[in-house]
Coordinates of C-alpha atoms and ligand atoms in Angstrom, one line a residue:
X200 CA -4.0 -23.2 7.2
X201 CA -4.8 -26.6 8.2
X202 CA -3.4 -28.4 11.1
X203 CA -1.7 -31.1 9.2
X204 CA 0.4 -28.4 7.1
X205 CA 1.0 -26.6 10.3
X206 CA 2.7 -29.3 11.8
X207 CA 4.3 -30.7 9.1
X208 CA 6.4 -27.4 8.7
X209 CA 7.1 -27.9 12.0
X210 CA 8.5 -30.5 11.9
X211 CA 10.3 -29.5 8.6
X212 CA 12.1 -26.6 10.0
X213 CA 13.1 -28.7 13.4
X214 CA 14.8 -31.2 12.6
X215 CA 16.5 -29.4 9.4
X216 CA 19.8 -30.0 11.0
X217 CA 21.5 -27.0 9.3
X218 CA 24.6 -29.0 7.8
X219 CA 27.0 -27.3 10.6
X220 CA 29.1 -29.5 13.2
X221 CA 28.6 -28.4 16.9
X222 CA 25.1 -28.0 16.6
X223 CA 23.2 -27.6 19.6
X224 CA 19.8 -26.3 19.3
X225 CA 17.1 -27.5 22.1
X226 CA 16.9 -30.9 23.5
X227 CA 13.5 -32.2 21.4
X228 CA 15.5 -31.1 17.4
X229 CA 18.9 -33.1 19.2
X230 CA 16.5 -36.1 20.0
X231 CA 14.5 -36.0 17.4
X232 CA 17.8 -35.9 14.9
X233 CA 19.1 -39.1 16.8
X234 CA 15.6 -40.9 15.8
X235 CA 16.0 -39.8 12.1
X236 CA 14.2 -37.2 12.2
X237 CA 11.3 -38.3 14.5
X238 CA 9.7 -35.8 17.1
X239 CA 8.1 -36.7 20.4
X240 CA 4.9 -36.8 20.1
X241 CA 4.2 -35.1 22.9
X242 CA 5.2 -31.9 21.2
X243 CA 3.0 -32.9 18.2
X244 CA 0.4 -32.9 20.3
X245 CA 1.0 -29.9 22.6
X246 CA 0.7 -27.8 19.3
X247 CA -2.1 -29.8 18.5
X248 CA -4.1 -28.8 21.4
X249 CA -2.7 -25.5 21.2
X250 CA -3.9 -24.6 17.7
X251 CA -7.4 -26.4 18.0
X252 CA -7.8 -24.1 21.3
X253 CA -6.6 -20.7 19.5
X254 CA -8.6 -22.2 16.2
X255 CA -12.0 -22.3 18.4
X256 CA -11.6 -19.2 20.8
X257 CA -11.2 -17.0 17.9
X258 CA -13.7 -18.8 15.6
X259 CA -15.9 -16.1 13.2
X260 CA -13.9 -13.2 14.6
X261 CA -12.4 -11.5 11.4
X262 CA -9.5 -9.0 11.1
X263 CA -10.3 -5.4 9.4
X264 CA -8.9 -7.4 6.2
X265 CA -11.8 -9.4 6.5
X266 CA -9.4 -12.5 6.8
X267 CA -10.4 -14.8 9.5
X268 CA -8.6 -13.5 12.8
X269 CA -7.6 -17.2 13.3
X270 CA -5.2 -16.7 10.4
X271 CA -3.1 -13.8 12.0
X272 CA -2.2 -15.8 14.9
X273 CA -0.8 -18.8 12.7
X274 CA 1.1 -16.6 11.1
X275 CA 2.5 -15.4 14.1
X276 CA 3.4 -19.0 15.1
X277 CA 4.8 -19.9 12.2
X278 CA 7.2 -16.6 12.4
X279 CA 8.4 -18.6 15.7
X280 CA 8.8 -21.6 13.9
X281 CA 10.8 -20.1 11.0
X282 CA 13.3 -18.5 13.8
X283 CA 13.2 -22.1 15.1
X284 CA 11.9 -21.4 18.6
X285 CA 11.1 -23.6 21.2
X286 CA 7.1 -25.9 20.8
X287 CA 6.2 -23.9 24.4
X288 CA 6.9 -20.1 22.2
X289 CA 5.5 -21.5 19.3
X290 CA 1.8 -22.6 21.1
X291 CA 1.9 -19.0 22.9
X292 CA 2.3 -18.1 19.5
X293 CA -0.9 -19.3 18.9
X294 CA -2.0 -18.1 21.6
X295 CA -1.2 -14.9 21.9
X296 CA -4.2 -12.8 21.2
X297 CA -6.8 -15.4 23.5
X298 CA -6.9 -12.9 26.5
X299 CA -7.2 -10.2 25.1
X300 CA -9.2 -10.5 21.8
X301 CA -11.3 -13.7 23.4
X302 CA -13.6 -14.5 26.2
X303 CA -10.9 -16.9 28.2
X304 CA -8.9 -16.0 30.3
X305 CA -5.6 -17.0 31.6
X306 CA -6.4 -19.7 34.0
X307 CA -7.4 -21.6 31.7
X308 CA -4.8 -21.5 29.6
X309 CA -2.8 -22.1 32.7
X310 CA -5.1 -25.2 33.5
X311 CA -4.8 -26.5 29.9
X312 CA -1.2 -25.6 29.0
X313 CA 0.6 -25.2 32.0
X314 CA 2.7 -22.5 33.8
X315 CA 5.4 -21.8 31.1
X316 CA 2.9 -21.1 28.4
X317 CA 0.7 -19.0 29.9
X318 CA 3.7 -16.8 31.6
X319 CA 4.7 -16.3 27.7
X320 CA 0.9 -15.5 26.7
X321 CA 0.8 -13.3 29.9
X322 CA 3.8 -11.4 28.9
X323 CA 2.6 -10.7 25.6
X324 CA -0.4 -9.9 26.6
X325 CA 1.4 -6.7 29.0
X326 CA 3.5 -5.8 26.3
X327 CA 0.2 -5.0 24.5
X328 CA -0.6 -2.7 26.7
X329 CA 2.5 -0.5 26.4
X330 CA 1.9 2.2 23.9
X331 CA 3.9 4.9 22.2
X332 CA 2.5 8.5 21.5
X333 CA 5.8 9.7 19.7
X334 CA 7.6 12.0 22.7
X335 CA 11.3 10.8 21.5
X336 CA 12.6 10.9 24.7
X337 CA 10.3 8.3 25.9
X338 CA 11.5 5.8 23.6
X339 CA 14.4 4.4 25.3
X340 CA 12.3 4.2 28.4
X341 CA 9.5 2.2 26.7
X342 CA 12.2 -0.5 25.2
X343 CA 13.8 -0.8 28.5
X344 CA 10.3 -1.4 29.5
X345 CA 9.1 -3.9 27.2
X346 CA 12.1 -6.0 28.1
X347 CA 11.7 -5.6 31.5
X348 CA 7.9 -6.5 31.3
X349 CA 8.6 -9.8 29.1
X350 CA 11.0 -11.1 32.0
X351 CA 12.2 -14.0 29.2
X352 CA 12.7 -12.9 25.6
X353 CA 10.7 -15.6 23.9
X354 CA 8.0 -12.8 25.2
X355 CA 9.5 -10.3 23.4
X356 CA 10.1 -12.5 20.3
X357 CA 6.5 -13.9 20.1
X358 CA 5.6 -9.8 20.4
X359 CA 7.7 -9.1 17.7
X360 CA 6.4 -12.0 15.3
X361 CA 3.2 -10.7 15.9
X362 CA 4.2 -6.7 15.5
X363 CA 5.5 -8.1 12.1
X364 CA 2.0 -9.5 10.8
X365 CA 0.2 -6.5 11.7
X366 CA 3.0 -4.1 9.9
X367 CA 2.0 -6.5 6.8
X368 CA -1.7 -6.3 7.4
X369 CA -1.4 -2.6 8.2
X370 CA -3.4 -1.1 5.5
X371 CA -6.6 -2.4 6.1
X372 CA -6.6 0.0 9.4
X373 CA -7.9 3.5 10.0
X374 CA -5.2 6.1 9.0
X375 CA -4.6 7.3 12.8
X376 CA -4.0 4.6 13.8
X377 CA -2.1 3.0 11.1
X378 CA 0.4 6.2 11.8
X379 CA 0.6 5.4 16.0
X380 CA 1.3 1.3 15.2
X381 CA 3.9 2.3 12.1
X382 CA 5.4 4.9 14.8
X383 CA 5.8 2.5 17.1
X384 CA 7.2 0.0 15.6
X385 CA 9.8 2.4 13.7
X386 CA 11.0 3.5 17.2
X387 CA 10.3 0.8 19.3
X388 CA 10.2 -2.5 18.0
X389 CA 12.8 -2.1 14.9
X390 CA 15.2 -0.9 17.2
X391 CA 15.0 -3.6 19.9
X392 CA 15.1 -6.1 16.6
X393 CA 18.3 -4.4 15.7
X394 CA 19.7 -5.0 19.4
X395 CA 18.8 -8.4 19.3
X396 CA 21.0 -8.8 16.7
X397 CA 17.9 -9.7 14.4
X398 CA 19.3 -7.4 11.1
X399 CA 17.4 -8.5 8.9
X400 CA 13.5 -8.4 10.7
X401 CA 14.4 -4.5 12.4
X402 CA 14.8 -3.4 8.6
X403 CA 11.6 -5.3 7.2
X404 CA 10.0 -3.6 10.4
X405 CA 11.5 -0.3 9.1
X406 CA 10.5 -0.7 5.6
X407 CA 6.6 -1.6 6.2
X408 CA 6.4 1.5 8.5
X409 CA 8.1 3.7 6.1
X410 CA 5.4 4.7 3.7
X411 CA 3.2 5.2 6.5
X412 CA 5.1 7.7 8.0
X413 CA 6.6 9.3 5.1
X414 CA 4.6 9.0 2.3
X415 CA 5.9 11.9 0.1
X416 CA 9.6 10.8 0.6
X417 CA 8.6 7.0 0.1
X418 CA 7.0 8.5 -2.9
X419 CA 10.1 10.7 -3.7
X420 CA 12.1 7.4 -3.2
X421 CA 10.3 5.3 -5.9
X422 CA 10.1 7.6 -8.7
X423 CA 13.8 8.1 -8.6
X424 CA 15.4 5.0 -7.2
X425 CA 13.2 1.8 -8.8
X426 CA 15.0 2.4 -12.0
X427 CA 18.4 3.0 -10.4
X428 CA 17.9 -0.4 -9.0
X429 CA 17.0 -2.4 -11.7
X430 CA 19.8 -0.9 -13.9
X431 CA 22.3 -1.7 -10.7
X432 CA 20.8 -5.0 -10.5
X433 CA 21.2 -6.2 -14.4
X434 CA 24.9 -4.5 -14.3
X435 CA 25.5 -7.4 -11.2
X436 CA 23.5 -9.7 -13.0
X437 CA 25.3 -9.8 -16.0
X438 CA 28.9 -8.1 -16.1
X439 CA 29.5 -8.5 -12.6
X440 CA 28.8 -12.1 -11.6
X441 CA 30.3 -14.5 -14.2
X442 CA 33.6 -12.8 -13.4
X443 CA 33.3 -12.9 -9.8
X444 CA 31.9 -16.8 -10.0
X445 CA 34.6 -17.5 -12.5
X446 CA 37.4 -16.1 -10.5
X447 CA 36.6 -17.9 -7.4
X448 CA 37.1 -20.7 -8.9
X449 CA 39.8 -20.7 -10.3
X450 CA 41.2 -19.6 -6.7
X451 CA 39.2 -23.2 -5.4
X452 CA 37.2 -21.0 -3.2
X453 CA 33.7 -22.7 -2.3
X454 CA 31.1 -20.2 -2.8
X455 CA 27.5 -22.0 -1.1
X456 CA 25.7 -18.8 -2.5
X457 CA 25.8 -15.5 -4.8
X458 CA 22.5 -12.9 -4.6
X459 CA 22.5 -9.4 -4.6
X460 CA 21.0 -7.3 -1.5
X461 CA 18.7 -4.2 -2.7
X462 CA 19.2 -1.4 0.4
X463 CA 16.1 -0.9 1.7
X464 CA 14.1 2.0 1.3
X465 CA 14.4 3.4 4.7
X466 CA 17.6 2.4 5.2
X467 CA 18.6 4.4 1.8
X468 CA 16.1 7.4 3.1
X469 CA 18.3 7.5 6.3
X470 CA 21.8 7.4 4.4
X471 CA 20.9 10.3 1.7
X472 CA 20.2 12.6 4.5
X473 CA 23.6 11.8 5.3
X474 CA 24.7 12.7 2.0
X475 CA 22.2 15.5 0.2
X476 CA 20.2 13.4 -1.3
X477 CA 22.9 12.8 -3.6
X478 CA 22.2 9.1 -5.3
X479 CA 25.3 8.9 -6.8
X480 CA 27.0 9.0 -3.5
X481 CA 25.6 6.0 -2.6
X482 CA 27.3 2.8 -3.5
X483 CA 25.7 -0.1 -1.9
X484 CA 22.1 0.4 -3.7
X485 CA 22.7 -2.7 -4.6
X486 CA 25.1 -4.8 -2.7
X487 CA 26.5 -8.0 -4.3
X488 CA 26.9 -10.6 -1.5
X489 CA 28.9 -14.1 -1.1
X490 CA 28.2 -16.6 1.1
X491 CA 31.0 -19.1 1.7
X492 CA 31.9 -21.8 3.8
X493 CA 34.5 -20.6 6.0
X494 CA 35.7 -17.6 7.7
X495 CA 39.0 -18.7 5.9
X496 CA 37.1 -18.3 3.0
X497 CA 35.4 -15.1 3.6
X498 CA 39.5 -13.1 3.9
X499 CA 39.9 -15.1 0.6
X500 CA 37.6 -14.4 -1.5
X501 CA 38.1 -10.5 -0.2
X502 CA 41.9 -10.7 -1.5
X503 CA 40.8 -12.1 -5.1
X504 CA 37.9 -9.2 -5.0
X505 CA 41.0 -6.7 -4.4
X506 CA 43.0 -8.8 -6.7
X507 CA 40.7 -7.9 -9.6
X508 CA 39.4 -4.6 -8.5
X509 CA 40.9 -2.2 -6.9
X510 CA 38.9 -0.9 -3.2
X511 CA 37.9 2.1 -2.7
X512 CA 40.3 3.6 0.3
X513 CA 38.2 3.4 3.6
X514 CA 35.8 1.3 3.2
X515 CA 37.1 -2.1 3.7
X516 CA 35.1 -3.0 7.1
X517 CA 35.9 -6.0 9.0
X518 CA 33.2 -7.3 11.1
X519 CA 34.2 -10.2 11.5
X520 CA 37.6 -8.7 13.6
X521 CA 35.5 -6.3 15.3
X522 CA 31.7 -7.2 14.9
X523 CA 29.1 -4.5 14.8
X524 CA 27.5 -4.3 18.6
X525 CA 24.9 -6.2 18.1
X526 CA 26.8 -9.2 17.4
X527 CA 26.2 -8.4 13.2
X528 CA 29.1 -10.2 11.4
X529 CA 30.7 -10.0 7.6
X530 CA 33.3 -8.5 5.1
X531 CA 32.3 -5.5 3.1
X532 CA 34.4 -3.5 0.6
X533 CA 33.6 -1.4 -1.8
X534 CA 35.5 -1.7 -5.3
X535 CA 36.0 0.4 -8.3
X536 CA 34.2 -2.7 -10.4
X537 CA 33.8 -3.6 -13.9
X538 CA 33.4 -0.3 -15.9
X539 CA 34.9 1.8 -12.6
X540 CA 31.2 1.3 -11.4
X541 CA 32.1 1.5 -7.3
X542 CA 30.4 -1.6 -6.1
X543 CA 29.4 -3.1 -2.6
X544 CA 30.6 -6.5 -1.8
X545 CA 29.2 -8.3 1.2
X546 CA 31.2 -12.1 2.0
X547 CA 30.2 -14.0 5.1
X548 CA 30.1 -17.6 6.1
X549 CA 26.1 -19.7 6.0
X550 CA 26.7 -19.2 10.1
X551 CA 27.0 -15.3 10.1
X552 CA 24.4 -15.3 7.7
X553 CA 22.0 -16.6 10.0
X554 CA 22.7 -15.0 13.0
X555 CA 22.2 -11.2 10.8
X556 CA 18.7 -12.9 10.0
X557 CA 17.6 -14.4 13.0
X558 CA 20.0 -13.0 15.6
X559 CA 19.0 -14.1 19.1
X560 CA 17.0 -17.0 17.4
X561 CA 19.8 -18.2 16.1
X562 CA 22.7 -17.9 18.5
X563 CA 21.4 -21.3 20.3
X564 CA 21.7 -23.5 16.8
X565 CA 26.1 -22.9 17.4
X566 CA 28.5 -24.1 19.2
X567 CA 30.4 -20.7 20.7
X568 CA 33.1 -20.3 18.1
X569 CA 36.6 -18.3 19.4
X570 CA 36.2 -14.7 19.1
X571 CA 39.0 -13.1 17.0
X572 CA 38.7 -9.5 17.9
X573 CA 37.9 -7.7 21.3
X574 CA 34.6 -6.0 19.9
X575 CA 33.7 -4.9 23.7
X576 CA 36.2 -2.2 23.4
X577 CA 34.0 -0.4 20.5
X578 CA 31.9 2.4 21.0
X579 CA 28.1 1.1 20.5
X580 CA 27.4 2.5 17.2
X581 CA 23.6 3.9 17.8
X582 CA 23.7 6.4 20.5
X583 CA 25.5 7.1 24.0
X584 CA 27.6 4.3 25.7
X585 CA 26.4 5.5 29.6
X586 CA 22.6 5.4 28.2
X587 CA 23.3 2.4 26.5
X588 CA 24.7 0.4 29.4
X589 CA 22.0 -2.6 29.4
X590 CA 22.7 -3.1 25.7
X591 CA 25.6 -3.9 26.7
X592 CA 24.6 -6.7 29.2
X593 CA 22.1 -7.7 26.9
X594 CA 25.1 -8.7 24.1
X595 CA 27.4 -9.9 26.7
X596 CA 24.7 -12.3 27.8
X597 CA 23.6 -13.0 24.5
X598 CA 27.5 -14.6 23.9
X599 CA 27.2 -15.9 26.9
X600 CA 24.0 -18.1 26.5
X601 CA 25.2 -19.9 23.5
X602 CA 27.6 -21.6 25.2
X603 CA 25.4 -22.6 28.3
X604 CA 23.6 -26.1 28.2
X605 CA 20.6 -24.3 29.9
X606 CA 20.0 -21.9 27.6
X607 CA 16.6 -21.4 28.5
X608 CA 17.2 -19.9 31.9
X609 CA 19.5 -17.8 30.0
X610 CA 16.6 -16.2 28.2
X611 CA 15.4 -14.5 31.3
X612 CA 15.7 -10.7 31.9
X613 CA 17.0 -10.2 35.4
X614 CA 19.5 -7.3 34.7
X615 CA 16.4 -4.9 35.4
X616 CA 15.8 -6.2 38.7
X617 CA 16.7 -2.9 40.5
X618 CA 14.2 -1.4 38.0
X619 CA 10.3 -1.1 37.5
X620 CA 9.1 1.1 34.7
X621 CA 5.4 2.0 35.3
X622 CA 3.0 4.3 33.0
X623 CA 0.9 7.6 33.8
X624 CA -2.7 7.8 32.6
X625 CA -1.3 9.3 29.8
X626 CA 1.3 6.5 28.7
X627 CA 4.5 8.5 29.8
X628 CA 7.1 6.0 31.0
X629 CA 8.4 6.8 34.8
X630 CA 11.6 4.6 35.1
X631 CA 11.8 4.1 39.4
X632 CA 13.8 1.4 41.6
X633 CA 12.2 -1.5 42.6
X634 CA 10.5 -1.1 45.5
X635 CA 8.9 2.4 44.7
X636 CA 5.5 3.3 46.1
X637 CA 2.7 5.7 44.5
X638 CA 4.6 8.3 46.8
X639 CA 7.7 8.1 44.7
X640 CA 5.8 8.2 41.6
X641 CA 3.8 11.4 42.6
X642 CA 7.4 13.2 43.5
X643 CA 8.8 12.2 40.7
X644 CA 6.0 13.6 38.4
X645 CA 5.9 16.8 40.4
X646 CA 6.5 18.0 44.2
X647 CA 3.4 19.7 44.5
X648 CA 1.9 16.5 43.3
X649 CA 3.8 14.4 46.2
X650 CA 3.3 16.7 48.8
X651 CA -0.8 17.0 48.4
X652 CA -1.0 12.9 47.6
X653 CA -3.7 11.4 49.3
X654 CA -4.1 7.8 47.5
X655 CA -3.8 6.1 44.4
X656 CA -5.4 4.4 41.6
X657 CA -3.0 1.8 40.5
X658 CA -4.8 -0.1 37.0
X659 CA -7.9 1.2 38.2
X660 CA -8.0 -0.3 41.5
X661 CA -7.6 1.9 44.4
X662 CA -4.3 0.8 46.3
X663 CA -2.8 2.0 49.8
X664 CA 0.1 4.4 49.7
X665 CA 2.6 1.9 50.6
X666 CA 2.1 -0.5 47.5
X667 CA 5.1 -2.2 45.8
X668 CA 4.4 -0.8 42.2
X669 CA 5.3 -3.3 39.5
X670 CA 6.6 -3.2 36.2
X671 CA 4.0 -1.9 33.8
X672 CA 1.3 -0.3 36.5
X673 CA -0.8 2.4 35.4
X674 CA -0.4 5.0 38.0
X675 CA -2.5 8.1 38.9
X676 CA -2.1 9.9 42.0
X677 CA -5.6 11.5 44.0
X678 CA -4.6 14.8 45.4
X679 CA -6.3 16.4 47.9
X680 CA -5.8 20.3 48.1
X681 CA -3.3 21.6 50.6
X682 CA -2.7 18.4 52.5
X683 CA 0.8 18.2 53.7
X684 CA 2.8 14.6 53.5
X685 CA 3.0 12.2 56.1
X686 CA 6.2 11.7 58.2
X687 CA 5.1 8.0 57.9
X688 CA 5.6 8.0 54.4
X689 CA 9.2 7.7 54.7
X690 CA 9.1 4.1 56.3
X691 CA 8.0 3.3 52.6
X692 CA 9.6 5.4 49.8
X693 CA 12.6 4.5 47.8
X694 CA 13.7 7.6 46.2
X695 CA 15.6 10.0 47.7
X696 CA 13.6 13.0 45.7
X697 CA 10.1 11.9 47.6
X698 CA 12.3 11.5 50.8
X699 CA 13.9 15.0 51.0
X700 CA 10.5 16.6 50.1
X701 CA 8.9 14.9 52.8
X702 CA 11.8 15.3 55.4
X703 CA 11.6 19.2 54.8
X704 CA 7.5 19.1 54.8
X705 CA 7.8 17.4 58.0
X706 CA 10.7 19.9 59.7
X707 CA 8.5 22.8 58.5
X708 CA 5.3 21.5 60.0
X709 CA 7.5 21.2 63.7
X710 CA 8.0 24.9 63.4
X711 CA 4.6 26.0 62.5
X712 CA 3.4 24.0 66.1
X713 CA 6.2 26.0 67.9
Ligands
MN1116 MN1 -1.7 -10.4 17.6

């Protein structure tokens, strides 16, 4: 892509002032909208400098598609500019991949773009380094941990921009390794997406590692559901929609947009388990969704749906009353349609619409609106409240930042402050309180292993036993056979496990000298 057409979409997607009062966005699309349209040039230029930069450093370096390397990272950036991120995320966009795939380094991105920039590249560039090897019960560690290591979530949504080029790019890779990235991002990455509130990216995520990881049921899937859809789709098509259309209007309900939402593969994989892989159990394969102007509009256009068609008991969900947890906002009923055909409808305003596409991304273009329903009361849908308990500060600070005028400080992390999450040679995540020394990893792995410490390697580089480990270490503990613990350990430990061990190692030493 060419710099000119870069910017130019840029500037496109900025200033597109969405057509919806109250908005807010950042500072530069509110300037540039009150000179027409105009932006400063100083962001031109930042994102001129930037792309040139990435442009050079990764200059006849090709990616196993044998597309120019250069390419991925625009694509990445223009991901960012699409969920209409700030010109600093969209130049570490661009610059995501210079430390690690590229000979410079990060002071000079430092000297050429600044502090804020290369924190974002910085961050990215740790993220990378956290891998997943498939234990399940590492996985909730390892998203707490990318969070915690991005420290600001344009970090995690630069990472995620990126994760979702290489899921599109991901055939041109070595089977093995195809299988870890697609694992990865089905457990890690699509599911921190979803929490995000980002709907719609968590199930493209999903979808592009799907056939990687289950090739006979994606198989299985397409020789007995493309037809199903197609059929589905012409029935909306053609019986379906001029009623629906017709009706509206004669009830003078403003309908912006009609199209029909195919369930994704994996998400239909997941719900026949549910329901023996019984297709005719499931009646959203095809979903038929409205998009109006107001939330007025949206109980409306639900009454003349159940004015014409009966619903099928049960499965009228309100979520606009009670969103889904991560914020995910709409209508849905399912109606016995035109030939009894039980049919999904879907009716939202443009607003809802693009927060379940862009989620976080989005909540900053709106004006906080009045909640109608007490949604912290309900149960997180996805797994365990107790486990779940950052989730929950995540969403409450999500609403929260859409209402503050410095929303960027809002995009910090802090509520893992009390926290570190560091990584044994091996990649297992040990989740330990801020603070924590070598000595409290070593107990933590195992008390033989704590008691017989004698130093650490912390990323390679030798460290003393008193070190402050920090988020994203690599730890490995040097043992020394049948050496006891040191009393003076416990001037440095944070864990109650490495201090008990050591207290009783200490007491039993006293009586040996007696
Ligand atoms: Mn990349």
């Amino acid at each position: 892509m060419k710099l000119e057409v870069f910017l130019g979409e840029f500037k496109k997607s900025a200033i597109k002032p969405n057509g919806e009062k109250g908005f807010r966005g950042f500072g530069f699309i509110r300037r540039a909208l009150r000179r027409g349209g105009e932006i400063d040039p100083q962001i031109t230029d930042l994102l001129r400098r930037a792309f040139l930069f990435a442009e050079k450093a990764h200059e006849g370096q090709k990616r196993k598609t044998g597309e120019p390397y250069f390419k991925h990272v625009v694509k990445t950036a223009m991901k960012l500019i699409q969920w209409r991120l700030d010109p600093p995320t969209i130049a570490a966009g661009l610059l995501h991949d210079v430390i690690e795939d590229t000979p410079h380094g990060l002071g000079e991105i430092k000297k050429e773009f600044g502090e804020e920039i290369a924190f974002l590249v910085e961050g990215v560039t740790k993220i990378g380094h956290v891998k997943y090897r498939g234990a399940k019960t590492q996985a909730e560690n390892l998203r707490k941990m990318v969070l915690a290591l991005s420290r600001d979530l344009r970090v995690v949504l630069v990472k995620l921009a990126d994760r979702l080029h290489n899921m599109q790019t991901l055939a041109a890779l070595p089977p093995p390794k195809q299988k870890r990235i697609a694992l990865e991002t089905y457990e890690i990455y699509a599911p921190l997406a979803y929490r995000l509130g980002m709907q719609s990216l968590a199930g493209e995520l999903e979808e592009l590692a799907f056939p990687f990881l289950y090739p006979e049921d994606y198989d299985w899937l397409i020789q007995n559901v493309k037809e199903k859809y197609e059929e589905r789709e012409k029935y909306l098509r053609e019986k379906v929609l001029p009623v629906i259309e017709k009706t509206l209007a004669d009830n003078k309900i403003k309908v912006l947009e009609i199209d029909f939402r195919a369930k994704r593969y994996a998400s239909l994989y997941k719900k026949l388990q549910r329901y023996d892989m019984n297709l005719d159990q499931i009646y959203d394969l095809v979903a038929m969704r409205i998009i109006v102007p107001t939330v007025e509009d949206c109980y409306a256009a639900l009454g003349v749906i159940h004015q014409l068609w009966p619903p099928l008991p049960g499965r009228i969900k309100d979520y606009i009353a009670l969103p889904k947890p991560n914020g995910y906002k709409s209508l849905h009923t399912t109606v016995f349609c035109v030939d009894n055909h039980p049919t999904e409808f879907q009716i939202r305003t443009q607003k809802m619409h693009e927060q379940a596409e862009n989620g976080i991304a989005a909540h900053w273009l709106y004006e906080e609106e009045k909640e109608t329903g007490d949604y912290r009361s309900r149960q997180p849908m996805f797994a365990d409240k107790k486990e779940l308990a950052w989730v929950e500060q995540l969403r409450e600070w999500q609403k929260e930042f859409s209402d503050s005028e410095n929303f960027l400080d809002s995009l910090k992390i802090d509520f893992f402050r009390d926290r570190i999450f560091v990584i044994t040679p091996k990649g297992a995540v040990i989740d330990l309180p801020s603070g924590a020394t070598p000595v409290d990893f070593a107990y933590h792995i195992h008390s033989d292993i704590g008691d017989q410490c004698s130093g650490a390697r912390v990323n390679s580089r030798i460290v003393s036993l008193d070190y402050k480990l920090q988020s994203g270490d690599v730890v490995e503990i040097l043992i020394q056979k049948g050496k006891r613990p040191s009393e003076s350990w416990l001037a440095s430990v944070k864990t109650e496990l490495a201090k008990k061990h050591i207290r009783a190692n200490v007491r039993e030493k006293r009586k040996i000298k007696k």
